[in-house]
Amino acid sequence: MSRFFATGSDSETESSSSEEEVQIRPTVTQRVIQWDETEEETRRVVKSQRDKRFDEMKDMIKTMRNHKKIKDMANILDDFEDLGKAYEKAKKIVEKEGIPRFYIRALVELEDFVIECWEDRDARKSMSKNNAKSLTILRQKLRRYLRDFEKPVADYRESPDEPGMIDSEDEAEESDESESSSEEEELVVPSKSKFAKTTEAGNEEEEDDLDIWGSDTETSSSGDEDVKYTGQLTADYFRKKAPTEIEVDKSKKEEKRAERKREAKDKVESGDEEGEWEHVKGGAHMIKEKPKLFPKDAEINHEAICKKLRELISGRGKKGTDRSEQMELLYDLRNISKENDLGDAVYIKVTFSIIASIYDYNPNIATSMKSEVWDKCLTTIEEMLDILIANEDTIICAEHVEYDAENFSGPPPLRIRGCPLTVVERMDEEYIKMLQACDAHSTEYVERLKDENRVCTIIDKVDRYLEGRGTSNELCRVYMRKISHLYYKFDHQAMIKLRENKQKEKDVEKIIPSFLSDTLTTDKTEDKPMESRVIMDKLCKYIYAKDTTDWIRTRAILCHIYHHALHDRWFEARDLMLMSHLQDTIQHSDIPTQIMYNRAMVQLGLCAFRQGMIKDAHSCLVDIQSSGRAKELLAQGLLLQRQHERSPEQEKIEKRRQMPYHMHINLELLECVYLVSAMLLEIPYMAAHEFDARRRMISKNFHHVLRMSERMTLVGPPESMREHVVAASKSMKVGDWKACQDYLINEKMNAKVWDLFFDAENVRNLIIRKVKEESLRTYLFSYSAVYDSLDLELLAAMFDLDRPVVHSIISKMIINEELMASLDEPTRTVVMHRTEPTRLQSLALQLSEKVSSLMDNNEKMAEMKQGGLYQRQGGQGYQDDQRRQGYKRDGQGGYSGGYRRDGQGGGSYRRDGGGYRRGGQRGNYRDHGISIWRIDMFLSSFAVL
Amino acid sequence: MGVIVKEFDLIISANGTGVVLKIIKHCHEEGAGGRELVQGVLLGLVDKNRLEVTNCFPFPRHTEDEDFDEVAYQMEMMRHLRHVNVDHLHVGWYQSTYFGQFITKALLDSQFNYQHSIEESIVLVYDPLRTSKGHLTLRAMRLTPAMMKMYNEGDFTPEKLKVSSISFDSMFEEVPVCIKNSHLINALCSELDEILPEDNQYNFLDLATSNTLECNLRHLMEGVDELSQDANKFYNYQRQCVKQVQLRLQKKEQENQVRKARGEPLITEEELNKLIKPPQAPSRLDSLLISGQINSFSDQIKQFSSQSFGKLFMAESLQDHSCKE
């Protein structure tokens, strides 16, 4: 003590000097802690931030007090300012614990002192100038400063600490002690009273505590509670009253303390008072022993459990609550209720709270549960649902049950408030989160994936529970959960059976007449009701019929489409997609739905491809693939954005949207299917429109890929999937179907892409067929000009196709006016009509078009020149006339002057004129009369050759 | 006496074929079939009003990032050549071309630099493709004095063009080229001619013309496209100008009214310019170059086709003749 004081007086003049503070602090804390710890000297406690700050402040207060004694106003002012700064530093702690009492006391004392000095006019006059000035400043500052503390100061003034304490020499310590002792009193009083005099009603405080454990006859109306409790809430009661009754203290501080107090009380209740509340003093989180929930001999009944439960729950979400401890306590509570045979209802009630606290366990939305917690969560939910299902008739558990309508004992039905569906939904979300969080290629992921079975069973259980009980809305929600676990899974069994069936059908049809086979096949479908298709149909149809929220229906439709497409039911899937009209509205829906839409669309495209609908496949995939952001659109990974960095929040949100890995659609497969379909469409198209100036690209992406490979200086043998497709396209361009096929279908590509399909062999055959057909078309487009006639047989042999197929393809081309030819049946040849312009001719045509557009431009320019000129000179009406005149003049050949002026060439103009004229006789360009235009003349004459 | 280009006749002289063959060899070896540009230096002498090119040497090929001092190389080369008593007057440069695409900004720039420092400099443009078809194509070009003046000023606004009345065909002037050999070489040539076995003489009757024409047409189209774009740009500029005129009038009116009210002097053009910036006129240089290029394409096509026509008529009559027989 004396040591402390000595150091304190050392710093009398320069209390703020940090050096000294450093020296002082350790000793001070030592002392203080010792006070706190009383007898337990052996324990050395690491100095907490709180202690450090408060000691600093206490130190300053002491210096200030010394200055006050000698009325050194200037120094008091300094001290006051330093103190204010120190307080600011300690703000965090203060926020947590309330304004320290000693600080308020110091302020009050200072205020009194200042007023006293101010009032004492004589003394003031006799003061040195410096001092007087300081006093005025101090007075003003203090007044301003105290405005923020009005309430605590008032509180303090109402119940000041005993003056004796203030007088004592080491005020700082004393005050601290007094503070802590007063605090302790609060805690001790009720607990002592409770155990010492169980029946006697002491002060109100005691009475309240008694109420908790005694009969619940005494009802005191507490207006603070919104919900009427049948019992009284100790913690709440205690908290609310304490500030006014025991000690009129800073209410804020008190409230902060309530948390600690409650815990302390728990300990007090557990029987050994002695050391326990000392612990509490040390900090709320220092509990080593697990506190007991009930006193040993307390009667445990429904009310008691409920009360306890509420008490525990009320700590939920508060800063000071130890979440894992809370969970433990809840588990204990549940066990107690079980031990005491209080019935399943209570058990379930507590279980709900347990699950809630498990969900709470993670304070951060973005992070996922730990696997142990998750396991616990699953078991708890399973258990709960089992009980619920077992007691279907006696227990009603629903969201609409009010708190006060809950009943846990007595005649059935028992009512509990709580919604198993919500619990399960949340669980499902957590599950997805966990999958998102772990590395898709780790064993951990596999472990988690194994849990899906359990998750599905749980959802099934909820479904069973809600069936017939829940509202249609709830049922829709459950179904949606079921669907979301079902839609992306490939029903292998069913597909194999389907294939076998088809095979059998074929065989059967050969032997048995068709009406018999009909019955046979219907039998087949009947004995496998668990086919996922049937389940999907059932669930989705229910949702279509009953759903009121739009988004569940939309999702269900998309999942249904996905499921259909996945199982090669192309027409169902397509019809569903078209009928839902989702294409029009999807951009207005939320992002997860849009992702779902993209997934469904992609699956639809893949399905179309497997069915050989190349065009459909292409149009399904083009949107996803053309942007080059397929990965992002399908939520299968984040893309690096070069233009604008996303903010961390955005990234978090996007990460939360990601699909778990096992639901991914293979992007390479997707790209390959897209490129192959683009190739099959684009290459013949390119060949057909080689000279068309206004040719449009079917697939920009495909062109891009082609161009990239063209730009390469050295084209090696293909390695990647893309290179294979490009190589295939190149050989297709020249009609070499064999090379094209070899590039598309080989071991590498099989392993990379094609084997991923369920019926890979079929898909390969289909591709081969398509390649042959399209190569034939390309060949005809590119080289028909070379032939006069073509033998069908020869073509069939060239492209390894049946003659009828070749025949039909060529017929189609003729009908569509793609090929100017006719079929000569007797000789089985295609006779070309030679109406297409030669390459040179079409080039010349193109040129003439370009030149005429150039001339248009020039004319516009000339007109503008004239117009602009006349506008400046003459009136508006005149202008029009003038322009026409000017135009006429131009038409007669007056251009060149104008052009020269513009820096354009007379030469280019000359050709312009020609081009224009040529445009006029474009129709009969074949009769190559001698054209005036010099280029044209040569061109058309060469065209004949 | 070599190739002689004179002040307005160019003669590649002394061993004229030597110079030409050197250029051809250079193109052949490094030009990648005419696709890559090759360049070199011409050496010779000026004799009254004719320029004789008597020797040449190529610029070595080097990559962009390679540190290579071309000037030092040239000086070194010329010094060495002087040691062996070769004409070392720098009289211009040569360049190969692909399908006659040579009227470019780069050519203009370097030719200007040459002509600026050595007045009688020429650029010799060699077309390997056409040469391989049997027409030795060697064109000597110079910038016209008017163009020199304009380029020096660096001003290619429409007004300026109008004033200096430069059009695409007055940018360059072509200098007639005459290849002269010493008599000894001529004698040798005649001798060789007799010794050599007569190869396919009817090569020149080749009728497969579409390929060359197609290529020319494609280039022509590109040119027309560019010109079209340029015209569009200019059109936009004109429209802007017209708008500006109106805007300026309006603004002037307003401002003057205000000023009158305040009793200040009326607004001047300069002040108005500050208020409203006149639109930036697009450079007409591109348009000039493209037009020139198009013109040269057209000329090429014309030449090529007129020759081909001759062949065609000949072939036709030959066929008729044989049919009759």
Short mmCIF file of C-alpha atoms in Angstrom, two decimals, chain A residues 690-691 839-844 846-848 850-855 857-858 860-862 864-865 867-869 871-872 876 900-908 910-912 933-935 937-939 941-942 945, chain B residues 158 161-162 166-169 207 209-210 213-215 217-218 220-222 224-225 227-232 234-235 238-240 242 245-246 249 284 287-288 291 294-295 298-299 301-302 304-306 308-309 312:
data_model
loop_
_atom_site.label_atom_id
_atom_site.label_comp_id
_atom_site.label_asym_id
_atom_site.label_seq_id
_atom_site.Cartn_x
_atom_site.Cartn_y
_atom_site.Cartn_z
CA GLU A 690 -18.74 -18.46 -98.67
CA PHE A 691 -19.22 -15.36 -100.74
CA ARG A 839 -15.74 -17.46 -107.20
CA LEU A 840 -14.48 -14.58 -109.24
CA GLN A 841 -17.94 -13.51 -110.16
CA SER A 842 -19.18 -13.54 -106.63
CA LEU A 843 -16.15 -11.60 -105.54
CA ALA A 844 -16.87 -9.06 -108.20
CA GLN A 846 -19.30 -8.32 -103.51
CA LEU A 847 -16.96 -5.62 -104.66
CA SER A 848 -19.62 -3.86 -106.61
CA LYS A 850 -19.08 -2.36 -101.51
CA VAL A 851 -18.27 0.21 -104.09
CA SER A 852 -21.85 1.28 -104.37
CA SER A 853 -22.06 1.71 -100.63
CA LEU A 854 -18.90 3.77 -100.80
CA MET A 855 -20.47 5.86 -103.42
CA ASN A 857 -21.21 7.63 -98.61
CA ASN A 858 -19.55 9.97 -101.00
CA LYS A 860 -23.91 11.93 -98.72
CA MET A 861 -20.74 13.84 -98.19
CA ALA A 862 -21.17 15.86 -101.31
CA MET A 864 -23.72 17.71 -97.00
CA LYS A 865 -21.12 19.97 -98.45
CA GLY A 867 -26.33 21.66 -98.13
CA GLY A 868 -24.07 23.07 -95.51
CA LEU A 869 -22.87 25.68 -97.93
CA GLN A 871 -27.58 26.73 -95.50
CA ARG A 872 -25.11 29.32 -94.60
CA GLN A 876 -34.29 27.18 -95.84
CA ARG A 900 -10.90 16.57 -105.36
CA ARG A 901 -11.79 19.21 -102.97
CA ASP A 902 -12.46 16.59 -100.35
CA GLY A 903 -9.23 14.92 -101.01
CA GLN A 904 -10.97 11.93 -102.46
CA GLY A 905 -9.77 10.54 -105.68
CA GLY A 906 -11.22 11.11 -109.06
CA GLY A 907 -10.10 7.59 -109.77
CA SER A 908 -12.08 6.10 -107.02
CA ARG A 910 -14.65 6.73 -111.63
CA ARG A 911 -15.03 3.26 -110.33
CA ASP A 912 -17.86 4.35 -108.16
CA TRP A 933 -16.36 -0.18 -116.32
CA ARG A 934 -12.91 -1.40 -116.89
CA ILE A 935 -12.58 -3.75 -113.98
CA MET A 937 -15.31 -5.75 -118.17
CA PHE A 938 -12.41 -7.98 -117.46
CA LEU A 939 -14.08 -9.72 -114.66
CA SER A 941 -15.28 -11.87 -119.50
CA PHE A 942 -13.16 -14.03 -117.30
CA LEU A 945 -13.98 -19.01 -118.99
CA PRO B 158 -9.33 19.22 -95.87
CA LEU B 161 -5.56 19.72 -99.30
CA LYS B 162 -7.86 21.93 -101.26
CA ILE B 166 -2.98 17.37 -103.90
CA SER B 167 -4.87 14.30 -104.80
CA PHE B 168 -3.97 10.66 -104.57
CA ASP B 169 -2.38 10.66 -108.00
CA LEU B 207 -4.83 -18.63 -119.15
CA THR B 209 -5.80 -15.84 -114.37
CA SER B 210 -8.53 -16.11 -111.82
CA LEU B 213 -7.53 -11.51 -110.16
CA GLU B 214 -9.18 -12.88 -107.08
CA CYS B 215 -6.35 -11.76 -104.90
CA LEU B 217 -10.10 -8.12 -105.99
CA ARG B 218 -9.88 -9.05 -102.36
CA LEU B 220 -9.39 -3.94 -103.68
CA MET B 221 -12.35 -4.78 -101.51
CA GLU B 222 -10.40 -4.22 -98.37
CA VAL B 224 -12.86 0.08 -100.60
CA ASP B 225 -14.03 -0.91 -97.14
CA LEU B 227 -12.19 4.14 -97.78
CA SER B 228 -15.83 3.73 -97.01
CA GLN B 229 -15.15 3.92 -93.33
CA ASP B 230 -13.01 6.94 -93.84
CA ALA B 231 -15.71 8.59 -95.86
CA ASN B 232 -18.11 7.92 -93.06
CA PHE B 234 -15.51 12.56 -92.80
CA TYR B 235 -19.24 12.70 -93.22
CA GLN B 238 -19.10 17.52 -91.82
CA ARG B 239 -22.30 17.07 -89.92
CA GLN B 240 -20.61 18.24 -86.80
CA VAL B 242 -22.82 22.18 -89.81
CA VAL B 245 -22.13 26.73 -87.41
CA GLN B 246 -25.64 26.98 -86.13
CA LEU B 249 -24.49 31.74 -84.53
CA ARG B 284 -7.11 13.21 -94.90
CA SER B 287 -7.93 8.65 -97.38
CA LEU B 288 -5.23 9.83 -99.75
CA SER B 291 -7.21 6.07 -102.70
CA ILE B 294 -6.91 1.51 -104.83
CA ASN B 295 -5.74 3.30 -107.89
CA SER B 298 -6.99 -0.83 -110.50
CA ASP B 299 -4.02 -0.15 -112.69
CA ILE B 301 -5.89 -5.22 -112.81
CA LYS B 302 -6.10 -3.22 -115.95
CA PHE B 304 -3.17 -7.77 -116.16
CA SER B 305 -6.49 -8.07 -117.84
CA SER B 306 -5.52 -6.33 -121.01
CA SER B 308 -5.02 -11.62 -120.63
CA PHE B 309 -7.50 -10.38 -123.14
CA LEU B 312 -7.89 -14.99 -124.78
#
